Amino acid sequence: DSKRAGKLQLSFYNPVMQEQALHSVRLEKELRLALEQQQFFLVYQPVVSLTNGRVEKFEALLRWHQPGQGVQSPGHFIAVAELTGLIVPIGYWVIEAACGFVQRQMQTGRTVKPVAVNLSVCQLREASFAEKVQALLARLKVPPELLELEITESMLMENVDLAMVLIENLKRLGIRISIDDFGTGYSSLSQLRQLPVNALKIDRSFIRELETSPVDQQMVEAITAMVHKLGLRVVAEGIETEQQMWLLRDIGCDHGQGFLFARPLALEQALQYRGHDALRAITGARPGHPCG
Ligand code: C2E
Ligand code: MG
Ligand code: MG
Ligand code: MG
């Protein structure tokens, strides 16, 4: 009967759920320790202009040097950090470290490129988020226009009104905003039109099979045209091949990011990165010449 079936199900699922719960509890403890003991670090992936191959900005990506386990990517720990609220203090650490990267660039004497930081929805829910970021920038003497915050489209849609107010506050401070993973959420044109954002990043899932998928090409063309009408920049994520790069350039995508240009780089390597030679070459820029 149904009672027995229920019991059977419970005894079947319990060990798995228990294992997952234990894993989360362990991970939470380790993440707390990680923050105290400075086990986090950032890597920086360049975003390149598809018109001239130069670096437009860098995206800061979080990594965790988990003792005995090597370097962990966010996929391994972000979910638990979000569930436990630990992403809030970790998130401030990320912004501060990213500002440190901007300061390092300032010391080199070359043109300083903005740095983009990913946000989780719990960070947006903190009422004082914008003021805290403003205070942090002031303390570190980093101009707000050198910081960009990435908010995913699905995060935006979870609470449009809250996101709108927050984006407006951040925007007023001079901080730039971009919409990440675009095309995977369900925002409408009218919602997009109202948002004071700077750029929109087309999700990697549209780029992955671009060469062989006319539908994906049409999607990227449509998104690009629409976003340009709104006066915003378009960034394509996850560019891995030259062919994808040329296609996106022909479509009119402004910027690109992906393994073709560079993997996420350690700070010192990021400071050395000078852009993409083939793109620079066709616009007459001297390949390898420092971008100023
Ligand atoms: P995202 O913001 O969409 O970041 C892009 C992800 O795609 C990064 O993975 C990057 O390494 C990867 N990627 C870049 N180019 C390519 C490519 O050509 N091919 C492929 N296959 N992958 C590429 P990563 O670093 O593992 O980060 C995954 C996600 O974790 C990020 O997606 C972002 O949502 C989140 N995340 C990263 N850092 C932070 C952080 O500091 N705070 C928060 N809240 N989330 C973060
Ligand atoms: Mg991102
Ligand atoms: Mg993304
Ligand atoms: Mg993504």
XYZ file of C-alpha atoms and ligand atoms in Angstrom:
341
model
C 0.000 0.000 0.000
C 0.905 3.654 -0.124
C 2.182 3.708 3.460
C 4.660 0.982 2.769
C 5.685 2.609 -0.484
C 6.388 5.832 1.406
C 8.512 4.032 3.950
C 10.388 2.234 1.239
C 11.118 5.514 -0.471
C 12.352 7.095 2.753
C 14.770 4.285 3.527
C 15.982 4.466 -0.041
C 16.605 8.222 -0.137
C 17.760 8.816 3.416
C 21.423 7.779 3.188
C 21.921 9.968 0.137
C 20.267 12.985 1.728
C 22.139 12.419 4.968
C 25.399 12.246 3.053
C 24.581 15.520 1.305
C 23.610 17.217 4.556
C 26.825 16.113 6.219
C 28.809 17.290 3.236
C 27.161 20.731 3.462
C 27.812 21.023 7.193
C 31.462 20.090 6.716
C 31.804 22.477 3.785
C 30.246 25.327 5.770
C 32.809 24.909 8.558
C 35.621 24.770 6.039
C 34.380 27.884 4.242
C 34.291 29.849 7.504
C 37.852 28.807 8.155
C 38.812 29.610 4.563
C 37.718 33.207 5.048
C 39.633 33.535 8.341
C 42.753 31.912 6.979
C 42.789 33.691 3.607
C 42.425 30.561 1.499
C 40.450 32.393 -1.194
C 42.042 34.094 -4.151
C 40.902 35.631 -7.410
C 41.806 34.862 -10.992
C 41.176 37.378 -13.761
C 39.837 36.637 -17.226
C 40.237 39.373 -19.855
C 37.272 40.668 -21.832
C 38.530 41.700 -25.244
C 37.208 44.154 -27.826
C 36.094 42.267 -30.940
C 36.862 45.373 -33.020
C 40.502 45.852 -32.076
C 41.547 42.948 -29.854
C 42.387 45.157 -26.898
C 41.544 44.421 -23.288
C 38.306 46.138 -22.253
C 38.136 44.843 -18.704
C 38.770 41.802 -16.555
C 36.283 39.526 -14.820
C 37.367 38.456 -11.335
C 36.578 34.802 -10.616
C 36.735 33.268 -7.157
C 38.970 30.310 -6.323
C 39.496 28.422 -3.092
C 42.717 26.757 -2.122
C 41.135 23.991 -0.036
C 43.784 22.406 2.175
C 44.626 18.934 0.939
C 42.162 19.218 -1.949
C 43.838 21.636 -4.328
C 42.190 24.605 -6.009
C 38.385 24.571 -6.121
C 36.160 26.419 -8.580
C 32.945 28.146 -7.487
C 30.800 25.277 -8.768
C 32.145 23.247 -5.869
C 31.277 25.630 -3.022
C 29.190 28.664 -4.087
C 25.844 26.925 -3.524
C 26.706 26.125 0.125
C 28.149 29.617 0.615
C 24.844 31.043 -0.644
C 22.633 28.739 1.450
C 24.537 29.573 4.635
C 24.770 33.300 3.934
C 28.560 33.040 3.992
C 28.572 34.478 0.483
C 27.891 37.907 2.030
C 31.251 38.236 3.869
C 32.999 36.287 1.079
C 31.446 38.694 -1.426
C 32.904 41.753 0.353
C 36.256 40.022 0.403
C 35.961 39.481 -3.371
C 35.168 43.159 -4.023
C 38.063 44.257 -1.830
C 40.499 41.868 -3.524
C 39.298 42.981 -6.976
C 39.936 46.588 -5.916
C 43.445 45.474 -4.939
C 43.907 44.350 -8.543
C 42.821 47.807 -9.746
C 45.347 49.388 -7.380
C 48.079 47.130 -8.743
C 47.200 48.258 -12.273
C 47.387 51.900 -11.145
C 50.941 51.295 -9.905
C 52.035 50.055 -13.350
C 51.359 53.469 -14.857
C 49.431 52.042 -17.817
C 45.765 52.615 -18.588
C 43.767 50.949 -15.838
C 41.098 48.477 -16.989
C 37.900 48.032 -14.992
C 37.304 44.839 -13.036
C 33.980 43.000 -12.973
C 32.813 41.062 -9.914
C 30.004 38.490 -9.745
C 27.224 38.968 -7.205
C 24.904 36.484 -5.516
C 21.307 37.316 -4.782
C 21.886 37.282 -0.969
C 24.285 40.203 -1.407
C 21.560 42.258 -3.079
C 19.194 41.583 -0.186
C 21.478 43.359 2.281
C 19.944 46.792 2.716
C 23.262 48.569 3.161
C 25.040 46.866 0.258
C 25.457 49.977 -1.919
C 26.717 52.126 0.981
C 29.175 49.457 2.081
C 30.590 49.158 -1.429
C 30.841 52.939 -1.647
C 32.724 53.085 1.658
C 35.061 50.318 0.504
C 35.861 52.150 -2.744
C 36.479 55.387 -0.874
C 38.789 53.685 1.640
C 40.794 52.000 -1.115
C 40.753 55.124 -3.300
C 39.387 53.212 -6.283
C 37.219 55.275 -8.676
C 33.729 53.680 -8.823
C 33.741 53.532 -12.632
C 36.564 50.968 -12.419
C 34.257 48.525 -10.649
C 31.571 46.629 -12.505
C 29.083 44.306 -10.835
C 27.640 41.320 -12.687
C 24.113 40.270 -11.875
C 22.708 37.178 -13.569
C 19.519 37.485 -15.533
C 17.827 34.819 -13.399
C 18.845 36.645 -10.205
C 17.358 39.818 -11.603
C 14.083 38.084 -12.349
C 13.844 36.596 -8.845
C 13.035 40.037 -7.516
C 12.794 42.647 -10.236
C 11.701 45.516 -7.987
C 14.456 45.006 -5.422
C 17.076 44.554 -8.126
C 15.888 47.705 -9.871
C 16.248 49.864 -6.746
C 19.656 48.426 -5.979
C 20.933 48.825 -9.521
C 19.784 52.440 -9.499
C 21.605 53.073 -6.203
C 24.807 51.485 -7.448
C 24.520 53.326 -10.738
C 24.158 56.643 -8.918
C 27.463 55.921 -7.174
C 29.122 55.563 -10.579
C 29.483 51.781 -10.408
C 28.892 49.892 -13.659
C 26.431 47.027 -13.905
C 26.166 44.182 -16.370
C 23.684 41.363 -16.815
C 25.372 37.959 -16.781
C 24.308 34.669 -18.396
C 21.761 36.453 -20.568
C 19.348 34.199 -22.426
C 18.999 31.655 -19.623
C 16.497 33.671 -17.578
C 13.161 35.112 -18.555
C 13.438 38.862 -18.642
C 11.184 40.783 -20.965
C 12.116 43.563 -23.302
C 10.226 46.126 -21.251
C 12.040 45.067 -18.073
C 15.394 45.351 -19.809
C 14.513 48.765 -21.162
C 13.995 50.108 -17.642
C 17.287 48.851 -16.245
C 20.170 51.297 -16.101
C 22.808 48.688 -16.954
C 25.940 49.100 -19.093
C 26.344 45.725 -20.723
C 24.775 42.390 -21.281
C 26.669 39.103 -21.463
C 25.275 36.453 -23.781
C 25.454 33.077 -22.077
C 28.015 30.528 -23.236
C 25.254 28.073 -24.202
C 24.502 30.265 -27.262
C 28.166 30.387 -28.293
C 29.166 26.749 -27.796
C 27.708 25.466 -31.099
C 27.617 28.763 -32.934
C 29.568 27.502 -35.981
C 27.106 24.710 -36.731
C 23.843 26.110 -35.374
C 22.011 28.662 -37.541
C 19.422 29.007 -34.770
C 22.074 30.054 -32.248
C 23.494 32.502 -34.797
C 20.060 34.027 -35.291
C 19.550 34.246 -31.532
C 22.860 36.020 -31.024
C 22.083 38.375 -33.930
C 18.666 39.199 -32.483
C 20.007 39.761 -28.968
C 22.823 41.944 -30.280
C 20.484 44.097 -32.374
C 18.065 44.495 -29.482
C 20.753 45.319 -26.942
C 22.330 47.863 -29.295
C 18.928 49.532 -29.730
C 18.861 49.942 -25.959
C 22.265 51.613 -26.184
C 24.123 48.889 -24.301
C 27.231 46.838 -25.033
C 27.099 43.133 -25.854
C 29.651 40.659 -24.521
C 29.842 37.051 -25.769
C 30.919 34.531 -23.114
C 32.827 31.305 -23.668
C 34.536 31.963 -27.010
C 36.808 28.978 -27.624
C 37.484 29.018 -31.379
C 38.678 31.542 -33.966
C 35.603 30.767 -36.058
C 33.291 31.726 -33.192
C 35.277 34.927 -32.766
C 34.977 35.954 -36.439
C 31.276 35.077 -36.529
C 30.611 37.180 -33.434
C 32.658 40.027 -34.834
C 30.626 39.934 -38.074
C 27.380 39.877 -36.093
C 28.530 43.044 -34.345
C 29.080 41.769 -30.812
C 31.196 44.385 -29.050
C 33.286 42.283 -26.695
C 34.303 38.690 -26.172
C 35.527 36.519 -23.348
C 36.728 32.949 -23.425
C 39.542 30.423 -23.460
C 40.502 31.504 -27.011
C 41.711 34.828 -25.599
C 42.827 33.646 -22.181
C 41.887 31.307 -19.367
C 41.279 33.032 -16.054
C 44.772 34.268 -15.109
C 46.703 34.765 -11.899
C 47.086 38.452 -10.991
C 50.628 38.872 -12.293
C 49.798 37.130 -15.594
C 46.696 39.283 -16.012
C 48.843 42.413 -15.656
C 50.973 41.115 -18.555
C 48.086 40.290 -20.896
C 48.062 42.494 -23.989
C 45.031 41.409 -26.003
C 44.414 39.241 -29.047
C 46.938 39.530 -31.878
C 44.795 38.431 -34.852
C 42.121 40.994 -34.016
C 44.715 43.674 -33.415
C 46.414 42.864 -36.719
C 43.345 43.388 -38.909
C 42.679 46.806 -37.404
C 46.260 47.852 -38.108
C 47.342 47.885 -34.500
C 50.833 46.499 -34.012
C 50.550 42.998 -32.539
C 52.110 42.690 -29.130
C 52.326 46.425 -28.604
C 51.265 47.384 -25.070
C 47.720 48.683 -25.188
C 48.591 51.882 -23.362
P 30.253 33.347 -14.861
O 30.186 34.623 -14.132
O 29.339 33.180 -16.024
O 31.775 33.173 -15.262
C 32.232 32.559 -16.421
C 32.635 31.124 -16.181
O 32.918 30.505 -17.420
C 33.921 30.968 -15.354
O 33.844 29.749 -14.623
C 34.991 30.845 -16.427
O 36.162 30.180 -16.009
C 34.252 30.033 -17.449
N 34.757 30.264 -18.812
C 35.277 31.388 -19.334
N 35.602 31.235 -20.622
C 35.275 29.969 -20.940
C 35.381 29.190 -22.143
O 35.844 29.637 -23.205
N 34.923 27.896 -22.083
C 34.423 27.355 -20.946
N 34.030 26.090 -20.979
N 34.294 28.069 -19.789
C 34.720 29.348 -19.794
P 34.171 29.696 -13.051
O 35.342 30.556 -12.732
O 34.203 28.258 -12.658
O 32.895 30.373 -12.405
C 31.630 29.792 -12.524
C 30.546 30.704 -11.991
O 30.703 30.901 -10.583
C 30.589 32.111 -12.584
O 29.965 32.113 -13.851
C 29.828 32.878 -11.540
O 28.444 32.731 -11.715
C 30.233 32.179 -10.258
N 31.268 32.952 -9.570
C 32.597 33.066 -9.847
N 33.214 33.889 -8.978
C 32.245 34.341 -8.136
C 32.249 35.258 -7.027
O 33.259 35.861 -6.644
N 31.057 35.459 -6.395
C 29.907 34.833 -6.824
N 28.774 35.086 -6.157
N 29.867 33.994 -7.859
C 31.028 33.750 -8.517
Mg 30.175 36.559 -14.559
Mg 28.442 34.441 -17.240
Mg 27.930 31.554 -16.818
